[in-house]
Short mmCIF file of C-alpha atoms in Angstrom, two decimals:
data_model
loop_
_atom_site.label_atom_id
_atom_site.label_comp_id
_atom_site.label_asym_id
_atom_site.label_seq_id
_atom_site.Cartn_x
_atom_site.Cartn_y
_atom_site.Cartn_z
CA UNK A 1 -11.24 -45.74 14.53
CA UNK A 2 -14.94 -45.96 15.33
CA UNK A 3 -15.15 -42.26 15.74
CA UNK A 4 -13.21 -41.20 12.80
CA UNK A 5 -15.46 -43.80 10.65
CA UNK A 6 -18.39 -41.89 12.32
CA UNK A 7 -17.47 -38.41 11.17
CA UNK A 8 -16.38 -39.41 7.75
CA UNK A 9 -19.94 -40.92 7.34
CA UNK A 10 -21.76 -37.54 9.05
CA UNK A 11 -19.69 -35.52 6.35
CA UNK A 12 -21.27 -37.44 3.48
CA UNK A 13 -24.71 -36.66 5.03
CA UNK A 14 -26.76 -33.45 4.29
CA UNK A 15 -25.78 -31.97 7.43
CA UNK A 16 -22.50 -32.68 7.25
CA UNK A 17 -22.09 -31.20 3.90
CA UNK A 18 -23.53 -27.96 5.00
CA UNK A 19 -21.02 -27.56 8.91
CA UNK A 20 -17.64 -27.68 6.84
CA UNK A 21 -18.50 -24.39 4.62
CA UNK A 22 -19.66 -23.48 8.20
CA UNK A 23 -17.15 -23.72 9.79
CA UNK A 24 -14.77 -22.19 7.29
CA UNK A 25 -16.99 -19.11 6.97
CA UNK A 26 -16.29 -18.57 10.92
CA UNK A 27 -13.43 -16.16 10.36
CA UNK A 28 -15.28 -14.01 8.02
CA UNK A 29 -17.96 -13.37 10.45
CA UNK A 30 -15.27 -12.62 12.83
CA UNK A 31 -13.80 -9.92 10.51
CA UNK A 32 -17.27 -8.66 9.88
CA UNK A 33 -18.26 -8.03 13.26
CA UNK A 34 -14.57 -6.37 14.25
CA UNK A 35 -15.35 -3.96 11.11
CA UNK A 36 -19.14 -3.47 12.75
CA UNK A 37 -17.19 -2.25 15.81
CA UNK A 38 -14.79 0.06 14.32
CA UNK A 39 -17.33 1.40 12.11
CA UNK A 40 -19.46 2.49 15.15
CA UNK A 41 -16.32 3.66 16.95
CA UNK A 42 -15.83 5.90 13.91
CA UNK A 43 -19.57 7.11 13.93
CA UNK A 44 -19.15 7.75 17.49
CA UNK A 45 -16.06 10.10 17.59
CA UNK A 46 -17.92 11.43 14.65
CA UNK A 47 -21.15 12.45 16.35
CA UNK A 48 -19.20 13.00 19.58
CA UNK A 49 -17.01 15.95 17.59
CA UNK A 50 -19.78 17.20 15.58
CA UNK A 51 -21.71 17.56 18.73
CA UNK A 52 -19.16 19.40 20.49
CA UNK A 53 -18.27 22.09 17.74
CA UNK A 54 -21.87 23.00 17.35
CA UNK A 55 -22.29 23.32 21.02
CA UNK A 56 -19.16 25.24 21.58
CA UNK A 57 -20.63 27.24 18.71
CA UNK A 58 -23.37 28.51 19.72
CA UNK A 59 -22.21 28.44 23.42
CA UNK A 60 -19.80 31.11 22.24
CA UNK A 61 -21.82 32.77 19.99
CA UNK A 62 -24.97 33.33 22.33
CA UNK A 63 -22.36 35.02 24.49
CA UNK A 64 -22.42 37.58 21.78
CA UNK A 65 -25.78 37.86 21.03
CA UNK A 66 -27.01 38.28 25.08
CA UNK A 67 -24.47 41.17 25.01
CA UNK A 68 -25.62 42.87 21.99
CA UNK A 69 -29.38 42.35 22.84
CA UNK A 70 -28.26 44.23 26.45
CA UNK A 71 -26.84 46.82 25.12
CA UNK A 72 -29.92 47.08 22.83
CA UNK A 73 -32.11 46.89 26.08
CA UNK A 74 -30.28 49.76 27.94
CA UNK A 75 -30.24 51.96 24.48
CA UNK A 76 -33.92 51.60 24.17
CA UNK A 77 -36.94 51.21 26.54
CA UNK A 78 -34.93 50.66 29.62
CA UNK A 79 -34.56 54.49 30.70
CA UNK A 80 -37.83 55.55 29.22
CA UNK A 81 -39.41 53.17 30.76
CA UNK A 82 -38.48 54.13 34.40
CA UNK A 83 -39.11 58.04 33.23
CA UNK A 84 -42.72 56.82 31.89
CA UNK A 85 -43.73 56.50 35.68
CA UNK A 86 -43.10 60.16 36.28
CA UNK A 87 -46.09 61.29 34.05
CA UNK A 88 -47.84 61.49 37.16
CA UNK A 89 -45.54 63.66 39.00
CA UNK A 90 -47.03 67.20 37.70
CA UNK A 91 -45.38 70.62 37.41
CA UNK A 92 -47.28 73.45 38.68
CA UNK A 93 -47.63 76.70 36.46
CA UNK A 94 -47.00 80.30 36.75
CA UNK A 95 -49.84 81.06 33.97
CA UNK A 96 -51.83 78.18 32.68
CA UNK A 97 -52.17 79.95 29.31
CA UNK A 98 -48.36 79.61 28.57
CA UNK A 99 -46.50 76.41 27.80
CA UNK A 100 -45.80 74.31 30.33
CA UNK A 101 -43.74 70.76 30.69
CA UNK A 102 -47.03 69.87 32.57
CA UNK A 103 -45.38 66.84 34.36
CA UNK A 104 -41.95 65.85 35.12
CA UNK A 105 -41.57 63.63 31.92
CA UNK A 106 -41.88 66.24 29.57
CA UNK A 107 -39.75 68.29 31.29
CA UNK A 108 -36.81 65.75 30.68
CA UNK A 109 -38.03 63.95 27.32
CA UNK A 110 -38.49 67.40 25.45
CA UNK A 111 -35.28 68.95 26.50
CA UNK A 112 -34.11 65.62 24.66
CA UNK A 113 -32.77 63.78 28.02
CA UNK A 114 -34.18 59.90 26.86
CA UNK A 115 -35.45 58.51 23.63
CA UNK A 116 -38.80 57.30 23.22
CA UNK A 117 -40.76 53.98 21.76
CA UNK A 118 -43.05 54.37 19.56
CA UNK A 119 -44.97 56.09 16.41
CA UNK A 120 -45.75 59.07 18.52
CA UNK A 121 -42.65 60.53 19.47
CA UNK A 122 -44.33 63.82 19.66
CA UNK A 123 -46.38 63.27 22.62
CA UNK A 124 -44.02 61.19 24.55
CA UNK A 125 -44.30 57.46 22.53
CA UNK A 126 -46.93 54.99 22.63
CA UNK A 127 -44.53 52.28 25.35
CA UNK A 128 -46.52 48.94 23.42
CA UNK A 129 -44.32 47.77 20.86
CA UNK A 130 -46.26 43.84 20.13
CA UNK A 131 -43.95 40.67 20.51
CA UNK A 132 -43.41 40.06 16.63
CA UNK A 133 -42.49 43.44 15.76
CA UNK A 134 -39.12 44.15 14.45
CA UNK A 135 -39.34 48.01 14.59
CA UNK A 136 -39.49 49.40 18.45
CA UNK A 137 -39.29 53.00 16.16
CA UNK A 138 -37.21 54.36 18.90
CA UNK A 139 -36.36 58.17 19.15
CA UNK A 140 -35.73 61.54 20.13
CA UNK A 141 -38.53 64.43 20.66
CA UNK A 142 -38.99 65.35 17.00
CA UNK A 143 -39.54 69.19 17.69
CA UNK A 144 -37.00 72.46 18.40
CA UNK A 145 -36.11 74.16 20.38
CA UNK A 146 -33.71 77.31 21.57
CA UNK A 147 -30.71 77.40 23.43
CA UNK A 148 -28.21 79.94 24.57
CA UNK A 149 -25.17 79.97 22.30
CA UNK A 150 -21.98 81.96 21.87
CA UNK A 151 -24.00 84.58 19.46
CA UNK A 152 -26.83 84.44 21.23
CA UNK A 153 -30.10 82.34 20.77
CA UNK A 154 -29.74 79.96 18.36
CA UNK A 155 -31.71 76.51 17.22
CA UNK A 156 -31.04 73.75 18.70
CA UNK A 157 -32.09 70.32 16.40
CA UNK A 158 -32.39 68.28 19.98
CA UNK A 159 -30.73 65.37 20.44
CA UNK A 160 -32.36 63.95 17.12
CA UNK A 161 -28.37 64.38 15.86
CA UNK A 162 -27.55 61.73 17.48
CA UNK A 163 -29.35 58.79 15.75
CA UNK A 164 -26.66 58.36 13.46
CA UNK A 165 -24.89 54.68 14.14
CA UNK A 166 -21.35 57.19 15.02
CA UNK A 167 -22.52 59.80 16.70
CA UNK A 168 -20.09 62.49 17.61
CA UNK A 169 -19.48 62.57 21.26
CA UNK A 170 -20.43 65.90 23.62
CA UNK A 171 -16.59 65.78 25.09
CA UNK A 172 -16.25 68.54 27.28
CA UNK A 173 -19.22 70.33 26.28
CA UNK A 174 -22.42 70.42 28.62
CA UNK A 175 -26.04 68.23 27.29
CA UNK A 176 -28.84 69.96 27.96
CA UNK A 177 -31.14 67.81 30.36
CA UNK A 178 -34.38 70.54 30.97
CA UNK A 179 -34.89 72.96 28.49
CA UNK A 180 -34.84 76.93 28.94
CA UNK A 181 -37.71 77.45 26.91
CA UNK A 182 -39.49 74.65 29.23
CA UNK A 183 -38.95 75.96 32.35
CA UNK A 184 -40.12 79.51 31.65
CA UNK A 185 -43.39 78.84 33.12
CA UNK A 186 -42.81 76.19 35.96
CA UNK A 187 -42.77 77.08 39.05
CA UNK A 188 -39.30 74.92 39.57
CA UNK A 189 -36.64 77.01 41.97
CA UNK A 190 -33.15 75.67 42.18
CA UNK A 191 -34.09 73.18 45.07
CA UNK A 192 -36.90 71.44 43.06
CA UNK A 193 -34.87 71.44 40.21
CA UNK A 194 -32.40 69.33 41.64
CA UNK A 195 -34.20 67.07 43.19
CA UNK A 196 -35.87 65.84 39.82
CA UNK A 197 -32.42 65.84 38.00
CA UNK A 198 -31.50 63.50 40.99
CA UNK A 199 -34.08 60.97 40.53
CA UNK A 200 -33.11 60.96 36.59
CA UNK A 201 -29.39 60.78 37.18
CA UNK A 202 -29.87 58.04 39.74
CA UNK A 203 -31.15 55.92 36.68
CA UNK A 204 -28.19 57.31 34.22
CA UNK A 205 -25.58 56.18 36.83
CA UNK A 206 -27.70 52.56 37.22
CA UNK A 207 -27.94 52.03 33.80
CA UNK A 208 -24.15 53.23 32.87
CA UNK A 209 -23.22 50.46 35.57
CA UNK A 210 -25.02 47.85 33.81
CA UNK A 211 -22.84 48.85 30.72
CA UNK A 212 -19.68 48.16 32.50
CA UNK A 213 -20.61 45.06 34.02
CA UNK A 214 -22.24 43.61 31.12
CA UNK A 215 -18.93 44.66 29.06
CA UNK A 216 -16.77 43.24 31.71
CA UNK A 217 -18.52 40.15 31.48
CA UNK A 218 -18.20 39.81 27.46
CA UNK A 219 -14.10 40.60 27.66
CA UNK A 220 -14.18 38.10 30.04
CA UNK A 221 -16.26 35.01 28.15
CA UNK A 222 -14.91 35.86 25.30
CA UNK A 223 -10.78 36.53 25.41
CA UNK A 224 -9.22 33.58 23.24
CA UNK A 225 -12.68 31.96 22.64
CA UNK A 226 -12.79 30.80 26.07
CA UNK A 227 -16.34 29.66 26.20
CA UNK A 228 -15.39 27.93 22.43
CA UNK A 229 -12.54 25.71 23.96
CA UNK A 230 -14.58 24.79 27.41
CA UNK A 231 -17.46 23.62 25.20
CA UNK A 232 -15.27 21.59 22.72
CA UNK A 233 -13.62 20.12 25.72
CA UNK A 234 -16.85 19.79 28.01
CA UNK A 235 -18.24 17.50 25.14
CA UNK A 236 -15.00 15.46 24.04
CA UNK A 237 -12.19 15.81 26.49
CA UNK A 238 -9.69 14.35 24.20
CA UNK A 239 -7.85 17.91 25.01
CA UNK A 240 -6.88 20.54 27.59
CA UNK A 241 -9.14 23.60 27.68
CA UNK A 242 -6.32 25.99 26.38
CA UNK A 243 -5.82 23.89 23.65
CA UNK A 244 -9.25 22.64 22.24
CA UNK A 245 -10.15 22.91 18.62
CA UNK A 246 -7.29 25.60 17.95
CA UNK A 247 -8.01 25.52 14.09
CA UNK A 248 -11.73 26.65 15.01
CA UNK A 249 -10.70 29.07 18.03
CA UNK A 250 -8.44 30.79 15.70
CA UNK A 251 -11.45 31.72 12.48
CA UNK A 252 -13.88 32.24 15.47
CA UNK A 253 -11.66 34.97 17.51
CA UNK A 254 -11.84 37.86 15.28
CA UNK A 255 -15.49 37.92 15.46
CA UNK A 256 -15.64 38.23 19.08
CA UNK A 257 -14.18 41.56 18.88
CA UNK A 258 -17.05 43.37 18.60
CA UNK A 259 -16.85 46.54 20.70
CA UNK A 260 -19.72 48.87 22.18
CA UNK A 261 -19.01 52.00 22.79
CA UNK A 262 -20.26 54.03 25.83
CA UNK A 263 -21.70 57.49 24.98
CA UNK A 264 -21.05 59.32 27.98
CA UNK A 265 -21.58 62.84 28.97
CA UNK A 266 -18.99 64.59 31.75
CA UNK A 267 -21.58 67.71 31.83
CA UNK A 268 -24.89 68.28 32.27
CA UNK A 269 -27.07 71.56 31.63
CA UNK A 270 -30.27 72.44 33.60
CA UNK A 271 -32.63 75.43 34.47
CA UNK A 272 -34.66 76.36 36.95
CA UNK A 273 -37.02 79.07 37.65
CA UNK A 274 -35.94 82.16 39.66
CA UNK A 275 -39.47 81.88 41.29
CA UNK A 276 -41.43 83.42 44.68
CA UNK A 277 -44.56 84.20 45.48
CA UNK A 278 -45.24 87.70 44.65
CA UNK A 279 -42.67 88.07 41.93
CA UNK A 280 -42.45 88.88 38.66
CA UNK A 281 -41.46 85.58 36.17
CA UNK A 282 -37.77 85.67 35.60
CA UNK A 283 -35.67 84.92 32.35
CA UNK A 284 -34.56 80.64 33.27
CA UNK A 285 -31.16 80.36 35.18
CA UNK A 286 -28.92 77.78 34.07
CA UNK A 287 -26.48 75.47 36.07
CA UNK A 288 -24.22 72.79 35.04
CA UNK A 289 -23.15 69.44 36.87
CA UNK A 290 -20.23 67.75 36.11
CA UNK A 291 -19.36 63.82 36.62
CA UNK A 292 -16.66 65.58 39.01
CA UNK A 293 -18.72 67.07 40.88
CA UNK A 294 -20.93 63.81 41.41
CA UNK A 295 -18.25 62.26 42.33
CA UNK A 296 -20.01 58.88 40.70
CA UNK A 297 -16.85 57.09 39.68
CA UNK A 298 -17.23 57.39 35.88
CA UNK A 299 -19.53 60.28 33.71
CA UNK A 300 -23.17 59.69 32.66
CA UNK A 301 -23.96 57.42 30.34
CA UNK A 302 -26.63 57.90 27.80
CA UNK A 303 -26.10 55.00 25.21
CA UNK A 304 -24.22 53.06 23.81
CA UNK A 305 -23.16 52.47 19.99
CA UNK A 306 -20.89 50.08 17.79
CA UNK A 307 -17.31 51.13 16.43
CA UNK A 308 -17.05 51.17 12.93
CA UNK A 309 -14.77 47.91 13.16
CA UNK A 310 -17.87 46.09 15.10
CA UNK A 311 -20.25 47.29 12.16
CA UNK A 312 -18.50 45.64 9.39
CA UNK A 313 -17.90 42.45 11.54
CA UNK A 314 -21.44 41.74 11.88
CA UNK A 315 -22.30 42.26 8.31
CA UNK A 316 -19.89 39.32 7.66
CA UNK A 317 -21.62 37.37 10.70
CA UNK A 318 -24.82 38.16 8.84
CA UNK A 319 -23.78 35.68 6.28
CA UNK A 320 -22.02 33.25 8.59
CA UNK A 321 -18.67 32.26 9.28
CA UNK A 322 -17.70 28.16 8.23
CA UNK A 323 -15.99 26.43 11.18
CA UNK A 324 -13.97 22.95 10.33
CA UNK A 325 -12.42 21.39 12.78
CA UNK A 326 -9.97 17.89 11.94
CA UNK A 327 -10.17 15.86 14.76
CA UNK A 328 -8.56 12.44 15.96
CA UNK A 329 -9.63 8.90 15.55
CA UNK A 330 -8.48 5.59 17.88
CA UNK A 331 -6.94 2.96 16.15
CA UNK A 332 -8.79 0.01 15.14
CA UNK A 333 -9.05 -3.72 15.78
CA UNK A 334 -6.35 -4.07 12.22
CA UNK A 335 -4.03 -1.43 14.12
CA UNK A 336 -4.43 0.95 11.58
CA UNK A 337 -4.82 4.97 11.76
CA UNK A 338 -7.18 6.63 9.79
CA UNK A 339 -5.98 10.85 10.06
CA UNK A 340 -3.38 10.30 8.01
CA UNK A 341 -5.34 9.33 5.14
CA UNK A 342 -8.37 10.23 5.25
CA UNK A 343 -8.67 13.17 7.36
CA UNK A 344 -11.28 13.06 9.18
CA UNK A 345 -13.36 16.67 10.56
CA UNK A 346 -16.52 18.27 11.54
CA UNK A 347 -18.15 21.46 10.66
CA UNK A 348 -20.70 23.88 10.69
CA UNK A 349 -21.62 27.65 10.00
CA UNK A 350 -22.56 29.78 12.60
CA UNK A 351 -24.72 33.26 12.19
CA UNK A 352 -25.62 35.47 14.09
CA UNK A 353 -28.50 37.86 12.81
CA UNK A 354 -31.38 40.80 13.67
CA UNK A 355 -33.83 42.06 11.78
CA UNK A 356 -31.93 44.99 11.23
CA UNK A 357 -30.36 46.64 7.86
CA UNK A 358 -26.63 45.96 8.43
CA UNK A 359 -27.27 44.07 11.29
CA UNK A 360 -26.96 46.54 13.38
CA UNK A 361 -29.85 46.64 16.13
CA UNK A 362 -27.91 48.31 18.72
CA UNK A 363 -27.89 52.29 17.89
CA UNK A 364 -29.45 53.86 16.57
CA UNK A 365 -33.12 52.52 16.62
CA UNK A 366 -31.87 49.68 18.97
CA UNK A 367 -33.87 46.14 18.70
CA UNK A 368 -33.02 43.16 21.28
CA UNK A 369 -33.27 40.73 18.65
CA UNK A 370 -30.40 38.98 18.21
CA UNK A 371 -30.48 35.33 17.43
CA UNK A 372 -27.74 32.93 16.61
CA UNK A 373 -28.30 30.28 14.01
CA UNK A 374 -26.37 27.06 12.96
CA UNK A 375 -25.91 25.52 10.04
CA UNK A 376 -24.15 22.39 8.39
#
């Protein structure tokens, strides 16, 4: 009785009257600090999600972008950068007072064999394009020449035709790789001849196997958005691989089927000098070489260029393409699920962009530019 008497006294003190509202506001704080935690569980899957679609994003879409900028590579300085170094590899003449290809890349570059970089194409390119430019000014040897044709002599434009972003492909029909009109005055027999179509044919072949494997590659990373689903699931692993953020996976796919096409040649067209000591000069002989008879394993690649189909699809990823992606929340401390009505998802918009017309960097005039950007 003491103790009761006690506490009914405390409760008419000061103290007293403040501990029973106390002690009745316990439960609320409870509730507040259970909402507290599901409120940062929510923020969490939130941030967890939103990480994991931009990531798988731009994962995905830099697989695109290293593949274009390649292709871009290979199109542009790659080859005229190896033929560059044979400047110094001169080409004796018959008479000094007649044209000559002087060295051995002129006699390739202005029978239109490899594109140059640079303002002046004319005498072979300037090679020293600066870091912020957005115009490597890449292209064939602007002048004409003569070839033989079926009625005779007859221009020929060069390869300058073929900076169109379709160019028609040779088929069966032979590319000429050293000019007749250039070889009138070397002093190049057969055997020479060869050996300098060799050395450039060597690179052709290297540079056409960088194609394929770089191609190979791309089918590879991207076939049903692969590298899409292993980032989404890499950063939430809530689902298998196969099945990650199929809403997503399924806008994102058609844009990964952009396709570069290989210009290849089967047949090649030379000439060399019918020249001796103590003869007269005679008219250029010409010889072909086939991919057959190279027996290389696939023809001679040149370039490479986009399919119509791959052209319009990066105009649209110009712009951007929105990705939104629902995703799954855990229930909370009152048992209740949130998907149903609220439905809860991330998103983001994903570009990919050069500083190209079209957005096409790759052929003609090829740029390895390509960046991807992200935005909310």
């Amino acid at each position: 009785m003491k103790k009761h008497g006690c506490f009914k006294r405390y409760l008419h003190t000061s103290r007293g009257q403040i501990l029973l509202p106390s002690v009745l506001l316990v439960p609320l704080f409870i509730l507040v600090v259970y909402l507290l935690f599901d409120l940062t569980n929510l923020s969490m899957t939130k941030v967890q999600h939103q990480y994991a679609l931009d990531n798988a994003a731009y994962t995905q879409m830099t697989t695109v972008s290293s593949y274009l900028n390649s292709m871009a590579m290979i199109n542009g300085p790659s080859l005229y950068r190896v033929m560059i170094g044979y400047k110094d590899d001169k080409i004796e003449s018959i008479d000094p007072t007649r044209t000559q290809p002087e060295n051995v890349f002129n006699l390739f570059y202005k029978a239109g064999a490899f594109p140059s970089v640079g303002q002046d194409h004319e005498n072979g390119g300037t090679n020293n394009p600066s870091a912020e430019s957005i115009d490597w000014d890449v292209d064939y040897y602007p002048k004409k020449f003569v070839k033989d044709g079926e009625k005779g002599v007859v221009d020929d434009p060069g390869h300058k035709k073929w900076m169109v972003p379709h160019p028609k492909l040779p088929g069966k029909d032979a590319v000429v790789i050293i000019n007749s009109e250039l070889i009138k005055n070397a002093k190049l027999t057969m055997d020479a001849t060869v050996e300098k179509i060799a050395e450039y044919l060597k690179w052709v072949f290297y540079l056409g196997s960088i194609y394929d494997n770089q191609t190979y590659s791309y089918d590879q990373l991207t076939r049903n958005a692969y590298m899409f689903r292993e980032g989404y699931f890499v950063n939430t692993g809530t689902c298998k691989p196969a099945d990650c953020a199929k809403q997503s996976a399924r806008v994102f796919a058609p844009y990964l089927k952009i396709r570069v096409k290989p210009f290849d040649v089967n047949k090649v067209r030379a000439y060399f000098n019918d020249w001796a000591e103590g003869r007269g000069v005679h008219e250029p002989i010409p010889f072909d070489l086939t991919s057959e008879d190279l027996k290389a394993g696939r023809d001679m690649f040149l370039f490479s260029y986009l399919t119509p189909e791959s052209v319009s699809l990066l105009r649209k990823l110009d712009y951007g393409i929105v990705l939104k992606q629902p995703y799954k929340t855990r229930k909370n401390h009152f048992k209740q699920n949130l998907d149903q009505k609220y439905k809860p998802y991330t998103r983001v918009k994903v570009m990919l962009q050069c500083p190209r017309k079209g957005n096409n960097c790759v052929w003609p005039n090829p740029l390895p530019k390509y960046s991807v950007l992200l935005r909310p």
